[in-house]
Structure formats: C-alpha cells, structure tokens
Coordinates of C-alpha atoms in Angstrom, one line a residue:
M25 CA 0.1 0.0 0.1
K26 CA 1.5 3.4 -1.2
R27 CA 1.8 5.6 2.0
C28 CA 2.0 9.5 2.2
V29 CA 2.7 11.9 5.0
I30 CA 1.1 15.2 5.0
I31 CA 2.8 17.8 7.3
T32 CA 0.6 20.8 8.0
G33 CA 1.0 23.9 9.9
G34 CA -0.7 23.1 13.3
T35 CA 0.9 22.4 16.5
L36 CA 3.6 19.7 16.1
D37 CA 5.8 18.1 18.9
L38 CA 9.2 18.0 16.6
D39 CA 10.7 15.3 18.9
F40 CA 7.6 13.3 18.5
A41 CA 7.5 13.8 14.7
G42 CA 11.1 13.2 14.1
N43 CA 10.9 9.9 16.0
F44 CA 7.8 8.8 14.1
L45 CA 9.5 9.6 10.6
K46 CA 12.6 7.9 11.5
N47 CA 10.7 4.9 12.4
H48 CA 8.1 5.0 9.4
S49 CA 8.7 5.1 5.6
F50 CA 6.6 6.8 3.1
E51 CA 6.6 6.8 -0.6
K52 CA 5.5 10.5 -0.7
V53 CA 5.8 13.6 1.6
I54 CA 3.7 16.5 1.2
A55 CA 4.2 19.9 3.1
V56 CA 1.2 22.2 3.4
D57 CA 1.8 26.0 3.6
A58 CA 3.0 26.7 7.1
G59 CA 3.9 23.1 7.4
L60 CA 7.1 24.1 5.3
K61 CA 8.6 25.5 8.7
Q62 CA 7.9 22.1 10.4
A63 CA 9.5 20.2 7.3
E64 CA 12.5 22.4 7.4
A65 CA 12.9 21.9 11.2
L66 CA 12.5 18.2 10.9
G67 CA 15.2 18.2 8.1
V68 CA 12.5 16.8 5.7
T69 CA 12.6 17.4 1.9
P70 CA 9.0 17.3 0.6
D71 CA 8.1 15.5 -2.7
L72 CA 5.5 18.2 -3.2
I73 CA 4.6 21.7 -1.6
V74 CA 0.8 22.6 -1.6
G75 CA -0.8 25.7 -0.5
D76 CA -1.7 29.4 -1.0
F77 CA 1.3 30.3 1.4
D78 CA -0.6 33.0 3.2
T79 CA 0.7 31.7 6.5
V80 CA 4.2 30.5 5.9
D81 CA 7.2 32.4 7.0
P82 CA 8.3 34.4 4.0
E83 CA 12.0 33.5 4.7
V84 CA 11.1 29.8 4.9
L85 CA 9.2 30.1 1.7
A86 CA 12.2 31.6 0.0
R87 CA 14.7 29.1 1.2
F88 CA 12.3 26.3 -0.4
R89 CA 11.6 28.4 -3.5
A90 CA 15.4 28.5 -4.2
M91 CA 15.7 24.7 -4.4
E92 CA 16.0 23.3 -7.8
H93 CA 13.6 20.5 -9.0
M94 CA 11.1 21.2 -6.0
M95 CA 7.5 20.4 -7.2
W96 CA 4.7 23.0 -6.2
D97 CA 1.0 23.1 -6.2
V98 CA 0.1 26.8 -5.7
H99 CA -3.5 28.1 -5.1
Q100 CA -4.9 31.5 -4.7
P101 CA -6.2 32.3 -1.1
E102 CA -9.7 32.6 -2.4
K103 CA -10.8 29.1 -2.8
D104 CA -13.1 26.5 -1.5
E105 CA -10.8 24.0 -0.3
T106 CA -8.5 24.3 2.7
D107 CA -4.8 23.6 1.8
T108 CA -4.9 20.4 3.7
E109 CA -7.9 19.2 1.7
L110 CA -6.1 19.9 -1.5
A111 CA -3.1 17.9 -0.2
V112 CA -5.4 14.8 0.8
T113 CA -6.7 14.9 -2.7
T114 CA -3.5 15.1 -4.4
A115 CA -2.1 12.3 -2.4
V116 CA -5.1 9.9 -3.2
R117 CA -4.7 11.0 -6.9
A118 CA -1.1 9.9 -6.8
G119 CA -2.1 6.5 -5.7
C120 CA -1.5 6.9 -2.0
R121 CA -3.9 4.8 0.2
E122 CA -2.7 5.3 3.6
L123 CA -2.4 8.9 4.6
V124 CA -0.9 10.3 7.9
I125 CA -1.4 13.8 8.7
L126 CA 1.0 15.7 11.2
G127 CA 0.5 19.0 12.7
A128 CA -3.2 18.9 12.0
L129 CA -4.4 19.7 15.6
G130 CA -3.6 23.0 17.8
G131 CA -3.8 26.5 16.2
R132 CA -7.2 27.4 15.1
F133 CA -9.9 25.2 16.2
D134 CA -12.0 25.3 12.9
H135 CA -9.0 24.0 11.0
A136 CA -8.5 21.3 13.6
L137 CA -12.2 20.3 13.4
G138 CA -12.2 20.4 9.6
N139 CA -9.0 18.3 9.5
V140 CA -10.9 15.6 11.4
H141 CA -13.8 15.9 8.9
L142 CA -11.0 15.3 6.1
L143 CA -10.5 11.9 7.6
Y144 CA -13.8 10.9 6.4
Y145 CA -13.3 12.8 3.2
G146 CA -10.2 10.6 2.6
A147 CA -12.2 7.3 3.4
K148 CA -14.7 8.4 0.7
L149 CA -11.9 8.8 -1.7
G150 CA -10.8 5.1 -0.8
A151 CA -7.9 6.1 1.6
E152 CA -7.1 5.2 5.1
A153 CA -6.3 8.5 6.8
S154 CA -5.2 9.3 10.4
I155 CA -4.1 12.4 12.2
L156 CA -1.4 11.6 14.7
D157 CA 0.4 13.8 17.5
S158 CA 2.4 12.7 20.6
R159 CA -1.0 12.0 22.5
N160 CA -3.7 10.9 20.0
R161 CA -4.3 8.9 16.9
I162 CA -7.4 9.9 15.3
T163 CA -9.2 7.8 12.5
V164 CA -12.8 7.6 11.1
L165 CA -14.7 4.1 11.2
T166 CA -17.2 3.5 8.3
E167 CA -17.2 -0.2 9.4
G168 CA -16.3 -2.4 12.4
R169 CA -12.7 -2.7 13.6
T170 CA -10.5 -5.0 15.8
F171 CA -8.1 -3.4 18.1
R172 CA -5.0 -5.0 19.6
R173 CA -3.4 -3.9 22.8
E174 CA 0.3 -3.9 21.4
E175 CA -0.8 -1.9 18.4
L176 CA -2.7 1.0 20.3
W177 CA -1.6 4.5 20.4
G178 CA -2.5 4.8 24.0
K179 CA -4.5 3.5 26.9
Y180 CA -7.8 5.0 26.0
V181 CA -10.1 4.4 23.1
S182 CA -13.1 6.8 22.5
F183 CA -15.9 6.8 19.8
L184 CA -17.7 9.8 18.9
P185 CA -20.6 10.0 16.0
L186 CA -19.7 11.9 13.1
T187 CA -23.0 11.4 11.7
M188 CA -26.0 12.4 13.6
E189 CA -26.7 8.8 14.8
V190 CA -24.7 5.6 14.7
K191 CA -26.9 2.6 15.3
G192 CA -26.3 -1.0 16.4
I193 CA -22.9 -0.4 18.3
T194 CA -21.6 -3.5 19.8
L195 CA -18.3 -3.5 21.8
R196 CA -16.6 -6.8 22.7
G197 CA -13.4 -7.0 24.8
F198 CA -13.7 -3.5 26.2
K199 CA -13.8 -2.6 29.9
Y200 CA -17.3 -1.0 29.1
P201 CA -19.1 -3.4 26.6
L202 CA -22.1 -2.5 24.6
T203 CA -24.7 -4.6 22.7
K204 CA -26.9 -3.1 19.9
K205 CA -26.4 0.5 21.4
E206 CA -27.4 3.5 19.5
I207 CA -25.6 6.9 20.1
S208 CA -26.1 10.5 18.6
I209 CA -24.4 13.8 18.6
G210 CA -24.6 15.3 22.1
P211 CA -23.8 12.6 24.9
C212 CA -20.4 11.2 25.4
L213 CA -21.4 7.7 26.1
C214 CA -18.3 6.3 24.3
I215 CA -15.5 8.5 25.7
S216 CA -12.6 6.9 27.4
N217 CA -13.1 3.2 26.9
E218 CA -10.3 0.7 27.6
L219 CA -9.3 -2.6 26.4
A220 CA -10.1 -5.5 28.9
A221 CA -8.3 -8.3 26.8
E222 CA -5.6 -8.4 24.3
E223 CA -8.0 -7.9 21.5
A224 CA -11.3 -5.9 21.3
S225 CA -13.5 -5.1 18.6
I226 CA -16.5 -2.6 17.7
T227 CA -19.1 -3.4 15.2
F228 CA -22.0 -1.1 14.1
D229 CA -25.0 -1.2 11.5
Q230 CA -25.2 2.2 10.5
G231 CA -23.5 5.6 10.7
V232 CA -19.7 7.0 10.8
L233 CA -17.6 7.2 14.0
I234 CA -14.8 9.2 14.8
C235 CA -12.2 7.0 16.6
V236 CA -9.6 8.5 19.2
E237 CA -6.7 6.4 20.5
S238 CA -5.0 8.5 23.2
R239 CA -2.9 8.6 26.3
D240 CA -2.7 11.1 29.2

C-alpha cells in the first residue's frame, strides 16, 4: 500500500514527529503551507509543496523556492478547499491509500475540526487516513474494527458519532461493553473506554464514527 505523510502547519511536537518519521517510511511527503517550517525543522525535503502560502514564514518560503526541482501546487487564498484538503486529494490521486497527517491539531480550532472531517473525506476517496500527534491517533470508522493492545496509540479508545446517529454499536473485549446501542451527537457515552483483553472489537450497523486512541 502506497503511503503518504502530510505535514501541516498546526502544533507539532518536533521530537515526536522526528522519531515517528525515523521509524516509518513513506513513498510521498507533502508539506502544506506553514507546514514548510515544520518540514525544515525536521530536516525533511517534501516531494510536493501545496498551498496558498498565506501563513508560511516568507523567509522559509524563500529558502524552499530557491531549491531546484522542487514540485509546487500553488493556489490562490480565495478558494473553496483548505490547503490540507488539497493535499489529501493530491495524495489520493497519486495512488496513496494510507495517509498520515501531522500538525493537524492545535492552532485554529476550525481548521483542527475540519482536518478531522477530512479523514472521512479521505475514506470516501478510498484511503485510510489518520491524524497523529504525541498523545492521539484519530481515524474514522465506516465499518467495524479490531483493536490489539500492542498496536494501540495509548490506553484509551473513544468513539464519537460523526453522523447524527450511529446505530447498532456492539463493543466486545472492552472494559465497558455495549450491545446494539445507538448513540447520537451530544452525549459522550463512548468516551475513554479501555481494552479488557488483548483484543477488542467494535461493530455497528449504520453511521460513521470518529475513533480517538489516546494517552494522558
């Protein structure tokens, strides 16, 4: 499966990101607007730079502009898509089916929330997308999933509805199990669950869920 990492301009723990990139390989690296500063700090040379460049430090932008053979996808600030959305679309069109987005949280909350919604956009395009930081791994579920303790990002697993309702949720192997439960936007029934076994699973009949694996 062809993999892409997208580096955006939100809050990013450089120690975490550096270690993560050292231990994981990607066929494509895309830097998004102010994410250029993050890429430079990490010593990463992107395969593609995407954005309208209204938030990136001009000096950082100038240094990348001076690099020969750098590929650019430049847009006007007055556009319908966010820069990160453009990067997701570009990555999928390039054949990437696993997307990891770094620097997508922190900063402006509207962009952070929009980036979570982009995970579902990626799923609709046929890609498995996730947002990572030092404490969280965020994905969306359009179908059931099995969780293994040794693969979890942290101790806690939470599920929040992305659609108005999610019906028929069954949790097995969790500390707080459920059977054919319906949840809706508003109450927080499925926050901070934990695995009670080495494996746990979720199944559901209808809807879309945000899944957050996290640590304190």
